[in-house]
Coordinates of C-alpha atoms and ligand atoms in Angstrom, one line a residue:
M1 CA 0.0 -0.2 0.0
V2 CA 2.6 2.1 1.0
K3 CA 4.4 1.2 -2.1
I4 CA 1.4 2.1 -4.0
K5 CA 0.9 5.5 -2.6
A6 CA 4.6 6.5 -3.1
A7 CA 4.8 5.5 -6.8
V8 CA 1.6 7.6 -7.4
L9 CA 3.2 10.2 -5.6
I10 CA 6.5 9.8 -7.6
L11 CA 3.9 10.1 -10.5
A12 CA 2.2 13.3 -9.5
L13 CA 5.6 14.9 -9.2
M14 CA 7.1 13.4 -12.2
L15 CA 3.8 15.5 -13.8
V16 CA 4.1 18.6 -12.2
A17 CA 7.8 18.4 -13.1
G18 CA 6.8 17.9 -16.6
R19 CA 4.6 20.8 -16.6
A20 CA 7.2 23.2 -14.7
G21 CA 9.7 22.1 -17.6
A22 CA 6.8 22.7 -20.4
A23 CA 7.1 26.2 -22.1
T24 CA 4.5 28.2 -24.2
L25 CA 5.7 29.6 -27.3
R26 CA 4.0 32.5 -29.4
I27 CA 3.9 31.7 -33.3
A28 CA 2.7 33.9 -35.8
C29 CA 1.4 32.2 -39.1
G30 CA 0.0 33.8 -42.1
S31 CA -3.8 34.0 -42.7
A32 CA -4.6 33.9 -46.1
G33 CA -7.2 31.4 -47.1
V34 CA -6.5 28.5 -44.7
D35 CA -2.8 29.4 -43.6
Q36 CA -3.8 29.8 -40.1
D37 CA -5.9 26.9 -39.5
I38 CA -3.3 24.4 -41.2
C39 CA -0.5 25.9 -39.1
R40 CA -2.4 25.1 -36.2
V41 CA -3.0 21.5 -37.1
S42 CA 0.9 21.1 -37.3
A43 CA 2.0 23.0 -34.7
N44 CA -0.5 21.7 -32.2
V45 CA 0.9 18.0 -32.9
W46 CA 4.5 19.3 -31.9
A47 CA 3.2 20.8 -28.6
E48 CA 1.5 17.2 -28.2
K49 CA 4.6 15.4 -28.8
T50 CA 6.8 17.7 -27.1
G51 CA 4.7 18.4 -24.1
N52 CA 4.8 21.8 -24.6
Q53 CA 2.0 24.5 -25.6
I54 CA 1.4 26.9 -28.6
E55 CA -0.1 30.2 -28.8
F56 CA -1.2 31.7 -32.1
V57 CA -0.6 35.1 -33.2
N58 CA -2.7 36.4 -35.4
M59 CA -1.6 38.3 -38.2
P60 CA -3.4 40.6 -41.1
N61 CA -3.4 38.7 -44.5
D62 CA -1.5 41.8 -46.3
A63 CA 1.9 41.3 -46.3
S64 CA 3.0 44.7 -45.7
E65 CA 0.9 45.3 -42.6
T66 CA 2.5 42.1 -41.4
L67 CA 6.0 43.6 -42.0
T68 CA 5.0 46.8 -40.2
L69 CA 3.5 44.6 -37.2
Y70 CA 6.8 42.5 -37.1
R71 CA 8.6 45.8 -37.3
Q72 CA 7.2 47.0 -34.3
L73 CA 7.7 44.2 -32.1
L74 CA 11.2 43.5 -32.9
N75 CA 12.4 46.9 -32.8
S76 CA 10.9 47.2 -29.4
G77 CA 13.0 44.4 -28.5
S78 CA 9.8 42.5 -27.8
D79 CA 9.6 38.7 -26.7
Q80 CA 6.0 38.2 -27.6
I81 CA 6.5 36.1 -30.8
D82 CA 9.0 33.0 -30.6
V83 CA 8.4 31.7 -34.3
M84 CA 7.6 34.3 -37.0
Q85 CA 6.6 33.3 -40.8
I86 CA 8.6 35.8 -42.8
D87 CA 8.3 36.6 -46.5
A88 CA 11.1 35.8 -48.9
V89 CA 12.1 39.4 -49.4
W90 CA 12.5 39.8 -45.9
P91 CA 15.4 38.1 -44.6
G92 CA 17.8 40.8 -45.3
I93 CA 15.4 43.3 -43.7
F94 CA 15.2 41.3 -40.4
A95 CA 18.8 39.3 -40.6
N96 CA 20.0 40.8 -37.3
Q97 CA 17.1 40.2 -35.4
L98 CA 16.8 36.5 -36.1
I99 CA 18.5 33.6 -34.6
D100 CA 20.9 31.5 -36.7
L101 CA 19.5 28.2 -37.4
R102 CA 22.6 26.4 -38.1
P103 CA 23.2 25.0 -34.6
Y104 CA 20.0 23.6 -34.7
S105 CA 18.8 22.6 -38.2
K106 CA 21.4 19.6 -38.4
G107 CA 21.9 20.3 -42.1
Q108 CA 17.9 19.9 -42.6
E109 CA 17.9 23.1 -44.7
H110 CA 20.1 21.1 -47.1
Q111 CA 16.9 19.4 -48.2
S112 CA 15.3 22.7 -50.3
F113 CA 16.2 23.9 -53.3
P114 CA 19.3 25.3 -52.9
S115 CA 18.1 29.0 -54.0
L116 CA 15.9 29.6 -51.2
V117 CA 18.6 28.5 -48.7
A118 CA 20.8 31.0 -50.2
N119 CA 18.2 33.3 -49.9
D120 CA 17.3 32.7 -46.6
T121 CA 21.4 32.9 -45.5
V122 CA 22.3 36.5 -44.7
N123 CA 26.4 37.2 -44.1
G124 CA 26.8 33.0 -43.4
R125 CA 23.9 32.6 -40.8
L126 CA 20.8 30.5 -42.0
V127 CA 18.2 33.2 -40.5
A128 CA 15.1 31.3 -42.0
M129 CA 14.2 27.6 -43.3
P130 CA 12.0 27.8 -46.3
W131 CA 8.3 26.7 -46.2
F132 CA 6.7 26.9 -49.3
I133 CA 7.1 28.6 -52.4
D134 CA 5.2 30.9 -54.1
T135 CA 4.8 32.0 -57.8
G136 CA 2.3 34.2 -59.9
L137 CA 0.0 32.3 -61.9
L138 CA -3.0 32.7 -64.0
F139 CA -6.4 30.9 -62.6
Y140 CA -9.0 30.7 -65.5
R141 CA -12.7 29.4 -65.7
K142 CA -12.4 26.1 -67.8
D143 CA -16.0 25.9 -68.5
L144 CA -16.3 29.5 -69.4
L145 CA -13.5 29.0 -72.0
E146 CA -15.3 26.1 -73.1
K147 CA -18.4 27.9 -73.4
Y148 CA -17.2 30.6 -75.6
H149 CA -14.4 28.0 -77.9
L150 CA -11.6 29.7 -76.6
N151 CA -7.9 28.8 -75.2
V152 CA -5.9 29.5 -72.5
P153 CA -4.4 32.9 -73.7
T154 CA -0.6 33.0 -73.7
T155 CA -0.4 36.8 -74.7
W156 CA -1.8 39.6 -72.4
D157 CA -3.4 40.6 -75.9
E158 CA -5.1 37.6 -75.8
L159 CA -6.2 37.5 -72.4
D160 CA -7.9 41.1 -72.8
A161 CA -9.8 40.2 -75.9
Y162 CA -11.0 37.0 -74.5
A163 CA -11.8 38.6 -71.0
S164 CA -13.7 41.4 -72.5
R165 CA -15.7 38.8 -75.2
I166 CA -16.5 36.9 -72.5
Q167 CA -17.3 39.6 -69.7
R168 CA -19.9 41.1 -72.4
A169 CA -21.5 37.7 -73.3
E170 CA -21.9 36.8 -69.7
R171 CA -23.2 40.7 -68.6
A172 CA -25.9 40.3 -71.6
S173 CA -27.0 36.8 -70.6
G174 CA -27.9 38.2 -67.2
N175 CA -24.8 37.7 -65.0
E176 CA -24.2 41.6 -64.6
K177 CA -21.3 41.0 -61.9
M178 CA -19.3 39.2 -64.4
W179 CA -15.6 40.9 -64.6
G180 CA -12.8 39.5 -67.1
F181 CA -9.4 39.4 -64.7
V182 CA -8.9 40.6 -61.1
W183 CA -5.3 40.6 -59.7
Q184 CA -3.9 42.7 -56.6
G185 CA -4.1 46.3 -57.2
R186 CA -3.7 48.0 -53.7
A187 CA -0.7 49.8 -52.8
Y188 CA 1.1 47.1 -51.0
E189 CA 3.5 44.5 -51.8
G190 CA 1.1 42.5 -53.8
L191 CA 1.4 45.4 -56.3
S192 CA 5.2 45.4 -56.4
C193 CA 4.8 41.3 -57.5
D194 CA 2.1 41.8 -60.4
A195 CA 3.7 44.7 -61.8
L196 CA 7.2 43.4 -62.0
E197 CA 5.4 40.3 -63.7
W198 CA 3.6 42.8 -66.3
I199 CA 7.2 44.7 -66.7
S200 CA 9.1 41.4 -66.7
S201 CA 7.1 39.8 -69.1
Y202 CA 7.7 42.5 -72.1
N203 CA 11.4 42.4 -71.3
G204 CA 11.3 45.4 -69.0
G205 CA 13.7 44.1 -66.9
D206 CA 13.5 43.6 -63.1
V207 CA 13.3 47.2 -61.8
I208 CA 17.1 46.9 -60.1
D209 CA 19.2 44.3 -61.9
D210 CA 21.3 41.7 -60.1
R211 CA 24.6 44.1 -60.2
G212 CA 22.6 47.2 -58.6
Q213 CA 21.4 49.1 -61.7
V214 CA 18.3 50.7 -61.7
T215 CA 16.7 49.7 -64.9
V216 CA 13.0 50.2 -64.4
D217 CA 12.9 53.8 -66.5
N218 CA 12.6 52.3 -69.8
P219 CA 9.8 52.2 -72.9
A220 CA 9.2 48.2 -72.2
A221 CA 8.4 48.8 -68.6
A222 CA 6.6 51.8 -69.5
R223 CA 4.2 50.2 -72.2
A224 CA 3.5 47.0 -69.6
L225 CA 1.7 49.4 -67.1
D226 CA -0.1 51.5 -69.4
L227 CA -1.5 48.2 -70.8
A228 CA -2.2 47.3 -67.2
A229 CA -3.9 50.8 -66.7
K230 CA -6.3 50.4 -69.4
W231 CA -7.6 47.3 -67.9
V232 CA -8.8 49.3 -65.4
G233 CA -12.7 49.9 -65.5
S234 CA -12.8 47.8 -68.7
I235 CA -12.1 44.0 -67.8
T236 CA -11.1 44.7 -64.1
P237 CA -13.1 46.5 -61.6
R238 CA -11.8 49.9 -60.4
A239 CA -12.2 48.4 -56.8
V240 CA -9.1 46.6 -57.9
L241 CA -7.1 49.4 -57.0
N242 CA -7.7 48.0 -53.4
Y243 CA -7.5 44.5 -53.8
G244 CA -5.4 41.9 -51.9
E245 CA -5.0 38.3 -52.8
E246 CA -8.0 37.7 -50.6
D247 CA -10.2 40.1 -52.3
A248 CA -9.4 39.0 -56.0
R249 CA -10.0 35.5 -54.7
G250 CA -13.5 36.6 -53.2
V251 CA -14.5 37.9 -56.7
F252 CA -12.9 34.5 -58.6
Q253 CA -14.2 32.3 -55.7
A254 CA -18.1 33.7 -55.9
G255 CA -18.2 33.2 -59.8
N256 CA -17.8 36.5 -60.8
A257 CA -14.6 36.6 -62.8
V258 CA -13.3 34.8 -65.9
F259 CA -9.6 35.2 -65.1
M260 CA -7.3 35.8 -62.0
R261 CA -4.0 36.7 -61.1
N262 CA -2.9 35.1 -57.5
W263 CA -0.7 32.6 -55.8
P264 CA -1.1 28.6 -55.4
Y265 CA -2.9 28.5 -52.3
V266 CA -6.2 29.4 -53.8
W267 CA -6.3 26.0 -55.7
S268 CA -7.3 23.8 -52.7
I269 CA -9.6 26.8 -51.5
A270 CA -11.6 26.8 -54.9
N271 CA -11.8 23.8 -55.1
R272 CA -13.4 23.0 -51.7
S273 CA -16.7 21.3 -51.2
D274 CA -18.1 24.8 -50.5
S275 CA -16.7 26.6 -53.7
P276 CA -19.4 27.6 -56.3
V277 CA -16.5 27.3 -59.0
R278 CA -15.3 24.0 -57.7
G279 CA -14.2 21.7 -60.5
R280 CA -14.4 24.3 -63.0
V281 CA -10.9 26.0 -62.5
G282 CA -7.8 26.0 -64.6
I283 CA -4.4 27.0 -63.9
A284 CA -1.3 28.3 -66.3
S285 CA 1.7 30.4 -66.1
L286 CA 0.6 33.9 -66.9
P287 CA 0.4 35.5 -70.2
K288 CA 3.6 36.7 -72.1
G289 CA 4.1 40.2 -73.0
G290 CA 3.3 39.6 -77.1
A291 CA 5.1 37.3 -79.1
D292 CA 8.5 38.5 -78.1
G293 CA 7.6 38.5 -74.6
K294 CA 8.0 35.8 -71.4
S295 CA 5.8 34.5 -69.4
V296 CA 6.9 35.5 -66.1
G297 CA 5.6 34.9 -62.4
A298 CA 7.1 36.7 -59.1
L299 CA 8.9 34.5 -57.0
G300 CA 7.3 34.5 -53.6
G301 CA 7.3 32.3 -50.6
W302 CA 7.0 31.9 -47.0
Q303 CA 9.9 30.9 -44.5
L304 CA 10.3 30.4 -40.7
A305 CA 12.2 32.3 -38.6
V306 CA 13.1 32.2 -34.3
S307 CA 13.4 36.0 -33.0
R308 CA 16.5 36.7 -31.4
Y309 CA 14.5 37.8 -28.1
S310 CA 12.6 34.8 -27.8
R311 CA 13.4 33.2 -24.2
N312 CA 13.1 29.7 -25.5
P313 CA 15.5 30.1 -28.9
K314 CA 16.3 26.3 -28.7
L315 CA 12.5 24.7 -28.6
A316 CA 11.4 27.6 -31.0
A317 CA 13.8 26.6 -33.3
N318 CA 13.1 22.6 -33.0
L319 CA 9.3 23.6 -33.8
V320 CA 10.5 25.3 -37.1
M321 CA 12.6 22.3 -38.0
Y322 CA 9.6 20.0 -37.6
L323 CA 7.2 22.6 -39.3
T324 CA 9.4 22.9 -42.1
S325 CA 10.1 18.7 -42.2
A326 CA 9.5 16.9 -45.2
E327 CA 6.6 15.4 -43.6
V328 CA 4.5 18.6 -42.8
Q329 CA 5.7 20.5 -46.1
R330 CA 4.0 16.9 -47.7
K331 CA 0.5 17.4 -45.4
R332 CA 0.4 20.8 -46.7
A333 CA 0.8 20.7 -50.2
I334 CA -1.8 17.8 -50.2
Q335 CA -4.5 19.8 -48.0
A336 CA -3.6 23.4 -49.0
S337 CA -1.3 23.2 -52.0
F338 CA 1.3 24.9 -50.5
N339 CA 4.2 24.0 -53.2
P340 CA 6.9 22.2 -51.0
T341 CA 10.5 23.7 -51.0
I342 CA 11.8 20.3 -50.8
P343 CA 12.3 18.8 -54.6
S344 CA 11.7 15.3 -53.7
L345 CA 7.9 16.1 -52.4
Y346 CA 7.1 17.2 -56.2
S347 CA 7.4 13.3 -57.3
D348 CA 5.6 12.0 -54.5
K349 CA 2.1 10.2 -55.5
G350 CA -0.1 12.3 -52.9
V351 CA 1.1 15.5 -53.8
R352 CA 0.4 15.1 -57.3
Q353 CA -3.1 13.5 -57.0
A354 CA -4.0 16.6 -54.6
N355 CA -2.4 19.3 -57.3
P356 CA -2.2 17.5 -60.7
Y357 CA -0.8 21.0 -62.1
M358 CA 2.0 21.4 -59.5
V359 CA 4.6 19.2 -61.5
S360 CA 3.8 20.6 -64.7
L361 CA 4.5 23.9 -63.7
L362 CA 7.9 23.1 -62.1
P363 CA 9.3 25.4 -65.0
T364 CA 7.3 28.0 -64.0
L365 CA 8.5 27.6 -60.5
N366 CA 12.0 27.6 -62.1
A367 CA 11.9 30.8 -63.9
A368 CA 10.4 33.1 -61.5
V369 CA 11.5 36.4 -60.9
A370 CA 12.9 37.7 -57.8
R371 CA 12.1 40.9 -56.5
P372 CA 15.2 42.9 -56.3
S373 CA 15.1 42.2 -52.1
A374 CA 19.1 40.3 -52.3
V375 CA 20.6 43.5 -53.9
T376 CA 18.7 45.8 -51.9
G377 CA 18.8 44.2 -48.3
S378 CA 17.4 46.0 -45.3
E379 CA 16.1 48.9 -47.7
Y380 CA 14.1 46.7 -49.9
S381 CA 10.6 47.5 -48.3
E382 CA 11.3 51.2 -49.0
V383 CA 12.4 50.5 -52.5
S384 CA 9.3 48.4 -53.2
A385 CA 7.1 50.8 -51.6
Q386 CA 8.1 53.5 -53.9
F387 CA 7.8 51.0 -56.9
W388 CA 4.2 50.0 -55.7
N389 CA 2.8 53.6 -55.3
A390 CA 4.2 54.2 -58.8
A391 CA 2.5 51.6 -60.1
H392 CA -0.6 52.7 -58.3
E393 CA -0.7 55.9 -59.5
V394 CA -0.4 55.0 -63.3
L395 CA -3.5 52.4 -62.4
A396 CA -5.5 55.1 -60.7
G397 CA -5.1 57.3 -63.7
H398 CA -3.0 59.8 -62.2
D399 CA 0.2 59.7 -64.1
H400 CA 1.4 58.1 -67.2
A401 CA 3.9 55.4 -66.9
A402 CA 6.6 56.8 -68.9
N403 CA 6.4 60.0 -66.2
A404 CA 6.0 57.7 -63.3
L405 CA 8.8 55.3 -63.8
A406 CA 11.6 58.5 -65.0
K407 CA 10.5 59.7 -60.9
L408 CA 10.8 56.6 -59.5
S409 CA 13.8 55.5 -61.2
V410 CA 15.7 59.4 -60.1
S411 CA 14.3 58.3 -56.8
L412 CA 15.7 54.7 -56.6
K413 CA 18.9 56.3 -57.9
R414 CA 19.2 58.8 -54.9
L415 CA 18.2 56.4 -52.2
A416 CA 21.0 53.9 -53.2
P417 CA 24.6 54.4 -51.8
N418 CA 26.4 56.2 -54.9
G419 CA 23.6 55.6 -57.1
V420 CA 24.1 51.9 -57.4
W421 CA 22.8 49.4 -55.0
Q422 CA 25.3 46.4 -54.5
Ligands
GLC501 C1 2.6 35.9 -51.4 C2 4.0 35.8 -51.8 C3 5.0 37.0 -50.7 C4 4.4 38.1 -51.4 C5 2.9 38.3 -50.8 C6 2.4 39.9 -51.6 O1 2.0 36.0 -49.7 O2 4.3 34.4 -51.1 O3 6.2 36.6 -51.3 O4 5.6 38.9 -50.8 O5 2.0 37.7 -51.5 O6 1.1 40.2 -51.2

C-alpha cells in the first residue's frame, strides 16, 4: 500500500515537474486562406509530442501590414513572438533580429532548393528555414473558356480580348456582376509582384538588376504598366485599386471573374466542397508580354524564423525544424496546395494527386523572377513601397507610366548608396 502511494506520489511529482519544464511558444503564421488553420494543426501536433504549449498570434493577411507589425515588435526587443512566418523578401530586413538556425538544423535546410537556402542565408547566417514557395499564376474558368470556344490565353493581348468578350456576353445573358480579370492592385507588396510580372514579361527588366543598376525607366516597362492601367474599368473592376490576394479570390470564387492572377494557395480553396467554382478552375503560367515577351511569375514564398528576443530559442528552433520538415510540407501541399520547398516532394504521389498542375508548373516555378530584395537588403521595403506607389499612380490614372517610372528611377537612385545598389 505504502509502495503504491509512493509510486502515485512520484508519478504526480513527475507530471508536475513535466509541466514546470514545459514552455509556451508563440507563433505568428500567415492568414490568407487556410494558412492559420493548417499551421495550427501541425504546430499542435508538435506541442503534443513535446509536451509544450503553443499560442497563435493572429496576423493580417496583407504582407505589408505584417511587415509593419513585425518591425514594431522586433524594434522594441519584444519577446511576444518566438516563431515568425517571414516573407521571401524579408531575410535582409530582419537578419540581425533573427537567430542563426544552423546550430539547430542538423543540415535539414539542404533538403530544400539551394536558391531558397541562399535567400535565407544572410552574411553566412541561416536566418530562416524555407517553408513554401509561391509564384504568380493565372487561374481561369475552364467552363467559360469552353463555352466560348477559347483557349487559355498565352499573351496579355489575348487575355484582354477573351476577358472582354466573355464579360460582355455573360453580362448580356444576365450575369451582371461578371468581370474579365482580377488581380492585386492595392498600394502594397502584392502590387509590386503583379507589376514586376507585367514589366518583366514585356522584357522591361526587374526594376533593379543583379548588379544594383536601377533599370525601371525604359519604354518596355512603361508600355506594360500603361496596358495594365487600361484594364482598370474595362475588364477589371476599379475596386481592384484596393484589392489584395483575398479580395481577388473572393470575386473569382464567387463566380464573378473569368481570369485571376494569384498564388498557388487558391487552388485548394477554390476546389473545396463549399466553393461555387469547384471543378471549374484551371491553372496556367501567366501570359507573355507579346510574341517577343516571356511568361513571368514573381517569386514569393514564406519561411519560418526565430526571433532573437525569444526566451526559448532552442525549443522555437525545434518547432521550426518540425514545421518545415518533409512530413509537414507534404501534408500542407496535399491539404492546402502550398508548394513544397523540398524538390523530392514534387514526385510524391499524394502531392501530385491533390495538385495535378503542380508538376507541370515546375518550370514556371524555376523561372520565377525575384524581386530586388537581395541586392537592396535592409532597404528593400522602401524600394518596394516606391515601386508600388508609382504603379498605383499609373493604374489609378493619375500619371502616365513613362513619367511615373522616370520619377521612380531618380528616386531609387537617390536612395542607393552612390546611385548603385550593391
Ligand atoms: C505572397 C507571396 C509573398 C508576397 C506576397 C505579396 O504571400 O508569397 O512573397 O510578398 O504574396 O502580397
